[in-house]
XYZ file of C-alpha atoms in Angstrom:
480
model
C 27.168 34.391 107.460
C 27.725 32.068 104.445
C 30.367 32.508 101.754
C 28.393 30.067 99.451
C 27.213 31.437 96.113
C 24.461 30.089 94.340
C 24.833 30.746 90.696
C 21.952 30.640 87.990
C 22.685 31.074 84.459
C 23.572 29.734 80.833
C 20.101 29.592 79.421
C 19.098 26.348 81.330
C 18.844 26.972 85.151
C 21.973 25.294 86.917
C 22.264 25.514 90.484
C 25.302 24.786 92.591
C 27.443 26.259 95.391
C 31.112 27.180 94.564
C 32.269 24.518 96.821
C 30.388 21.751 94.750
C 31.781 23.029 91.717
C 35.197 23.232 92.824
C 35.020 19.781 94.511
C 33.698 18.284 91.297
C 36.577 19.814 89.263
C 38.983 18.610 91.739
C 37.856 15.021 91.482
C 37.792 14.993 87.665
C 41.449 16.335 87.689
C 42.379 13.753 90.265
C 40.674 10.913 88.155
C 42.783 12.072 85.201
C 46.109 12.198 87.153
C 45.590 8.630 88.581
C 44.768 7.308 85.042
C 47.954 8.972 83.921
C 49.975 7.366 86.529
C 48.293 4.113 86.161
C 49.586 4.070 82.373
C 53.104 4.874 83.601
C 53.165 2.030 86.098
C 51.608 -0.338 83.799
C 54.541 0.421 81.289
C 57.038 -0.220 84.041
C 55.376 -3.745 84.969
C 56.133 -5.012 81.487
C 59.739 -4.060 81.522
C 62.411 -6.991 81.884
C 63.712 -6.462 85.522
C 65.312 -9.865 85.691
C 68.671 -8.233 85.950
C 69.568 -4.985 87.585
C 72.852 -3.193 87.679
C 74.706 -3.459 90.945
C 78.091 -1.878 90.963
C 80.187 -2.857 88.119
C 78.638 -6.285 87.688
C 75.069 -7.592 86.677
C 73.673 -10.160 88.854
C 70.595 -12.270 88.712
C 67.572 -11.198 90.985
C 66.252 -13.847 93.445
C 62.632 -13.097 92.289
C 62.249 -11.710 88.967
C 58.550 -11.281 88.841
C 58.296 -9.625 92.234
C 58.665 -6.072 90.771
C 56.576 -6.614 87.887
C 53.595 -8.101 90.001
C 53.674 -4.997 92.632
C 53.850 -2.651 89.566
C 50.754 -4.250 88.097
C 48.862 -4.294 91.366
C 49.827 -0.598 92.041
C 48.621 0.176 88.310
C 45.026 -1.550 89.085
C 44.632 0.402 92.350
C 45.664 3.634 90.552
C 42.942 2.784 87.658
C 40.210 2.090 90.349
C 40.972 5.342 92.106
C 40.663 7.011 88.685
C 37.302 5.378 87.960
C 36.033 6.487 91.531
C 37.096 9.978 91.419
C 35.820 10.700 87.915
C 32.718 9.090 88.694
C 32.162 10.842 91.878
C 33.137 14.303 90.491
C 30.680 13.640 87.469
C 27.986 12.665 89.760
C 28.458 16.029 91.745
C 28.161 18.077 88.787
C 25.272 16.211 87.332
C 23.644 16.193 90.573
C 23.895 20.007 90.760
C 22.383 20.267 87.309
C 19.599 17.878 88.243
C 18.896 19.825 91.490
C 18.479 22.851 89.178
C 16.019 21.099 86.989
C 14.207 20.108 89.909
C 14.168 23.633 91.459
C 12.822 24.923 88.115
C 9.755 22.321 88.003
C 9.109 23.465 91.647
C 9.349 26.965 90.862
C 7.050 26.678 87.827
C 4.500 24.813 90.121
C 4.686 27.703 92.546
C 4.294 30.092 89.767
C 1.199 28.480 88.426
C -0.462 28.060 91.934
C 0.259 31.777 92.565
C -1.116 32.787 89.248
C -4.202 30.836 89.737
C -4.614 31.976 93.367
C -4.329 35.544 92.126
C -6.896 35.142 89.695
C -9.330 33.647 92.133
C -8.684 36.556 94.488
C -9.334 39.055 91.772
C -12.373 37.373 90.549
C -13.883 37.102 94.024
C -13.750 40.510 95.683
C -15.020 39.372 98.929
C -11.985 37.405 99.588
C -9.696 40.331 99.441
C -12.107 42.426 101.215
C -12.101 39.725 103.966
C -8.384 39.840 104.182
C -8.229 43.586 104.353
C -10.965 43.332 107.018
C -8.706 40.693 109.171
C -5.632 42.987 108.627
C -7.578 46.045 109.744
C -8.809 44.169 112.796
C -5.142 43.240 113.813
C -4.093 46.687 113.379
C -7.001 48.125 115.818
C -6.180 45.502 118.346
C -2.533 46.660 118.250
C -3.422 50.321 118.518
C -5.626 49.725 121.392
C -3.205 47.421 123.265
C -0.279 50.045 122.568
C -2.559 52.771 123.938
C -3.324 50.749 127.020
C 0.448 50.269 127.765
C 0.997 54.017 127.355
C -1.721 54.396 129.875
C 0.218 52.399 132.299
C 3.699 53.503 131.673
C 5.574 55.095 128.740
C 8.465 52.642 129.099
C 6.118 49.686 128.390
C 4.867 51.540 125.312
C 8.574 52.175 124.206
C 9.471 48.589 124.766
C 6.397 47.588 122.634
C 7.316 49.710 119.791
C 10.812 48.279 119.929
C 9.795 44.810 119.899
C 7.366 45.728 116.964
C 10.157 47.112 115.121
C 12.523 44.231 115.749
C 9.785 41.796 114.652
C 9.086 43.723 111.370
C 12.740 43.769 110.528
C 13.361 40.393 111.153
C 10.072 39.370 109.142
C 11.207 41.294 106.093
C 14.607 39.762 106.271
C 13.301 36.310 106.266
C 13.741 34.275 103.021
C 10.150 32.833 103.426
C 8.975 36.557 103.306
C 10.949 37.320 100.299
C 9.726 34.224 98.619
C 6.075 35.150 99.595
C 6.659 38.712 98.133
C 8.039 37.226 94.954
C 4.666 34.919 94.647
C 2.432 37.732 95.433
C 3.942 40.118 92.923
C 3.956 37.504 90.246
C 0.244 36.854 90.863
C -0.564 40.534 90.741
C -1.308 40.380 86.904
C -3.622 37.436 87.302
C -5.455 39.231 90.206
C -6.046 42.306 87.889
C -7.150 39.749 84.962
C -9.618 38.320 87.562
C -10.851 41.805 88.914
C -11.384 42.718 85.220
C -13.535 39.811 84.754
C -11.385 38.380 82.105
C -11.039 34.658 81.410
C -8.898 32.420 84.026
C -5.368 31.841 82.852
C -5.101 34.813 80.459
C -1.704 35.237 82.133
C 1.519 37.063 81.346
C 2.291 34.936 78.264
C -1.053 35.777 76.405
C -0.550 39.337 77.482
C 3.047 39.492 76.284
C 1.548 38.541 72.654
C -0.222 41.964 72.954
C 3.107 43.739 74.067
C 2.161 43.559 77.758
C 4.414 41.955 80.564
C 2.545 40.550 83.361
C 4.375 42.236 86.477
C 4.893 45.356 84.240
C 1.209 45.421 83.217
C 0.228 45.362 87.021
C 2.980 47.911 87.909
C 1.410 50.176 85.333
C -2.259 49.857 86.510
C -0.862 50.261 90.243
C 0.674 53.512 88.951
C -2.511 54.816 87.643
C -4.123 54.071 90.967
C -1.567 55.696 93.106
C -1.759 58.624 90.906
C -5.349 59.257 91.112
C -4.930 58.684 95.025
C -2.257 61.447 94.926
C 0.249 59.145 96.831
C 3.129 60.013 94.363
C 4.662 63.338 93.037
C 3.451 64.013 89.641
C 5.631 63.358 86.703
C 8.012 66.192 85.946
C 10.960 67.199 83.707
C 14.399 66.429 84.792
C 17.522 68.680 84.826
C 20.821 66.976 85.166
C 24.024 68.969 85.944
C 27.616 67.948 86.496
C 29.007 68.099 90.121
C 32.552 69.197 90.069
C 34.790 67.641 92.759
C 36.584 69.817 95.148
C 40.443 70.098 94.698
C 42.638 68.583 92.172
C 41.504 65.131 90.770
C 43.580 62.088 91.625
C 44.731 59.711 88.769
C 41.906 57.442 88.156
C 42.850 53.734 87.704
C 40.386 51.517 85.875
C 38.121 49.188 87.791
C 39.031 45.531 87.209
C 36.751 43.465 89.774
C 33.350 43.409 90.943
C 34.043 44.810 94.316
C 35.628 47.988 92.437
C 32.261 48.311 90.768
C 30.440 48.586 94.111
C 32.949 50.728 95.877
C 32.461 53.523 93.216
C 28.507 53.346 93.338
C 27.312 56.933 93.925
C 25.252 57.184 97.040
C 22.980 60.259 96.256
C 21.314 62.317 99.015
C 20.881 66.094 99.195
C 22.809 67.803 96.664
C 25.098 64.699 95.959
C 25.418 62.998 92.516
C 23.376 59.898 91.790
C 25.133 59.060 88.501
C 28.729 58.483 87.940
C 30.515 57.956 84.590
C 34.119 56.803 83.617
C 35.986 56.679 80.331
C 38.974 54.733 79.427
C 40.810 53.247 76.474
C 41.352 49.529 75.728
C 44.308 47.870 74.179
C 43.028 48.798 70.686
C 42.558 52.473 71.654
C 38.808 52.301 71.681
C 36.874 53.948 74.307
C 35.062 51.932 77.125
C 32.534 53.581 79.080
C 31.258 52.526 82.585
C 27.929 54.027 83.868
C 26.944 53.866 87.419
C 23.201 54.584 88.539
C 22.483 54.541 92.162
C 19.776 53.334 94.373
C 16.420 55.091 95.562
C 16.941 58.178 97.510
C 13.347 59.256 98.221
C 11.599 56.242 99.700
C 8.593 57.792 101.174
C 5.262 59.445 99.489
C 5.990 63.230 99.858
C 3.546 65.784 98.648
C 6.315 67.574 96.633
C 9.884 66.404 96.033
C 12.522 67.190 93.451
C 14.234 63.730 93.792
C 13.886 61.792 90.492
C 15.389 58.587 92.139
C 12.110 58.107 94.085
C 9.029 55.529 94.191
C 7.405 56.969 91.140
C 10.746 56.050 89.120
C 10.702 52.709 90.916
C 7.044 51.823 89.800
C 7.572 53.258 86.243
C 10.742 51.485 85.710
C 9.248 48.059 86.613
C 6.324 48.892 84.233
C 8.771 49.516 81.409
C 7.495 53.003 81.451
C 9.497 56.403 81.190
C 10.970 56.977 84.709
C 12.650 60.125 85.782
C 15.589 58.329 86.929
C 16.334 56.665 83.780
C 16.045 60.147 81.983
C 18.461 61.527 84.356
C 20.992 58.612 83.555
C 20.371 59.239 79.739
C 20.885 63.188 80.084
C 24.090 62.390 81.897
C 25.317 60.144 79.178
C 24.708 62.652 76.688
C 26.559 65.416 78.656
C 29.413 63.184 79.063
C 29.491 62.479 75.344
C 28.711 58.870 75.325
C 27.737 58.077 71.581
C 25.164 55.616 70.398
C 26.878 52.341 69.765
C 29.566 52.763 72.371
C 30.704 50.011 74.428
C 29.302 50.698 77.805
C 29.286 48.697 80.955
C 26.081 49.629 82.956
C 26.374 49.367 86.591
C 23.364 49.894 89.192
C 22.284 49.352 92.496
C 18.697 48.798 93.516
C 16.584 51.225 91.479
C 19.704 52.083 89.584
C 20.050 48.227 88.458
C 16.492 48.631 86.857
C 17.579 51.886 85.102
C 20.990 50.241 83.965
C 18.970 47.133 82.729
C 16.382 49.122 80.763
C 19.119 51.345 79.112
C 21.196 48.182 78.208
C 18.092 46.334 76.953
C 17.203 49.251 74.544
C 19.862 48.231 72.014
C 21.353 51.756 71.758
C 24.714 50.694 73.056
C 26.861 47.911 72.736
C 26.005 46.993 76.440
C 26.782 44.568 79.341
C 25.141 44.891 82.779
C 26.005 44.351 86.353
C 23.265 44.853 88.984
C 23.382 44.540 92.843
C 19.842 44.100 94.878
C 17.754 45.072 91.890
C 14.128 43.879 90.720
C 15.041 43.363 87.023
C 12.535 40.254 86.019
C 10.278 42.791 84.124
C 13.122 43.368 81.595
C 13.206 41.829 78.363
C 17.092 41.267 77.645
C 18.613 39.919 74.547
C 20.012 36.714 74.878
C 23.369 37.736 73.793
C 23.564 40.612 76.302
C 26.165 39.593 79.129
C 24.841 40.443 82.606
C 25.332 39.413 86.264
C 22.588 40.231 88.577
C 23.629 39.838 92.237
C 21.143 39.602 95.133
C 20.738 38.356 98.821
C 18.057 35.717 99.717
C 17.059 37.646 102.420
C 16.873 41.080 100.384
C 13.184 41.752 99.574
C 13.908 44.423 96.984
C 14.891 42.017 94.078
C 11.792 40.234 94.862
C 9.413 43.366 93.779
C 9.695 42.190 90.142
C 8.221 38.746 90.829
C 9.301 35.228 90.054
C 12.394 34.499 88.082
C 11.537 33.227 84.431
C 12.613 29.857 83.371
C 15.105 31.134 80.829
C 17.619 33.801 81.894
C 18.276 34.520 78.424
C 21.966 34.075 78.702
C 22.298 36.075 81.894
C 23.842 35.044 85.244
C 22.044 35.347 88.663
C 24.293 35.181 91.697
C 22.675 34.593 95.285
C 24.095 34.615 98.719
C 22.378 34.002 101.972
C 23.648 36.513 104.561
C 22.161 34.853 107.836
C 21.840 31.153 106.959
C 18.161 31.063 108.145
C 18.672 33.178 111.538
C 17.578 36.652 112.314
C 19.628 39.575 111.057
C 22.093 41.443 113.466
C 20.701 44.093 115.680
C 20.761 47.533 114.030
C 18.562 50.577 112.919
C 18.746 49.570 109.182
C 15.168 48.244 108.318
C 16.486 46.129 105.175
C 19.902 45.333 106.323
C 20.398 42.565 103.594
C 19.793 45.327 100.966
C 22.753 47.391 102.456
C 25.451 48.188 99.830
C 28.243 47.403 102.100
C 26.870 43.787 102.363
C 26.794 43.669 98.593
C 30.312 44.765 98.600
C 31.222 41.814 100.818
C 29.615 39.600 98.317
C 31.334 41.184 95.322
C 34.431 40.296 96.937
C 33.462 36.699 97.027
C 32.571 36.978 93.188
C 36.071 38.114 92.638
C 37.465 35.320 94.602
C 35.408 32.719 92.527
C 36.686 30.524 89.796
C 33.144 30.283 88.083
C 33.373 31.180 84.422
C 29.906 32.395 84.080
C 30.892 35.410 86.229
C 33.291 36.607 83.425
C 31.337 37.899 80.474
C 29.648 40.832 82.282
C 33.038 42.392 83.323
C 35.052 41.418 80.381
C 35.056 45.149 79.209
C 37.216 45.765 82.242
C 39.735 43.701 80.929
C 42.805 45.418 79.216
C 41.832 48.900 79.878
C 44.946 51.050 79.796
C 46.077 54.215 81.663
C 44.039 56.480 83.609
C 40.561 57.437 82.728
C 38.087 60.451 82.800
C 35.386 60.625 85.452
C 32.133 62.649 85.552
C 29.577 62.920 88.198
C 26.119 64.242 87.942
C 23.263 65.432 89.902
C 19.680 65.370 88.561
C 16.619 67.084 89.977
C 12.707 67.217 88.922
C 11.781 70.577 87.839
C 8.300 71.219 89.530
C 5.717 73.691 88.304
């Protein structure tokens, strides 16, 4: 497991690990220190040291120039060390920036290639039909083979099932698979354009001129398809109520770090709150609000469900349409008394990160955003909206909003590799890299980092005073 953080942000993509940044800064400081000492030693070398005090008398030295010569040599060595350290430190930082530029160029090439491939697949229906036929054939062979093992021994069949689950788990936790998903999702709008018989390369940029975003457009079309197929529960009104904590509430101290934000994330579940809101006062006496939106609770395709944090809300949120989970969060904010224009730090995990981002991007509040493991690439942020998006390179969920755009519009994206290219540890979690506990570990590393780009999103936490108020809310769909 790696402790390196890859940080992108500041408008132009810049990529560097924390070690590179720290070493580059240390070398620059060392260069400045060596230059300063060289100046001091050079000043000593020009002093008249032909006479030195020895006891009560002054006696001539045997070699008056020896001290000056040694000082001059030392100053020259220090000057050379200063130049080397400054040059190496500068090269480290510039190299990191050039790496980011190269990565962006490669990413643009992959995006272009993926879009073209998506259009070809959409315009040539025989190709996706062939792919589906191949997948169906593999599935049939697997089913037959599994059945044959069952005839021989139930133990062999159980072992085959365990191996299949392990293989699928490792595949979905592979960075290569995550990159593939990003590419496929990014090409989904071009696929639909080709399927509709529209001209090639009428991509997300042209669609955006008509108010349509590429991946959001594809998500909206997909939503209509699954609605007709009856795969998702129908849209329904949402009712949000406060969940009272049992017993006397403990004094609530304000969060100060990224780890605190993860630690207070609601987990949801049957009858449990999905939304948390806290209010504090800053040093000027103004209110500072913090709103947490939790992750997806209902992950399947049930015929009936009252859970608003479900797959329908996932697709709606990515598509920029009204999502029941977003409505639940807005209802909770109204119940807590958050006024329009208030200073709000929106925090979200998984689906909750899309909701937090959508509400912040609406401009209704004076917002900043922090998300963990969330697909937020379809959200159009204002350039001056402070935000930090944290994701693991083995987590497929953030990839569900497609490739990262060239400009982050002032935001910061932090990536961390959990398994360094190896398989995930054994366990029952199908998506271990998406686990909230793993994001808490990463948040702890963010708190230990000296990277300045991590500061703006959590600036609202600085200077909060006293104890705060807390509300927790449970939302449910009202089905007919």
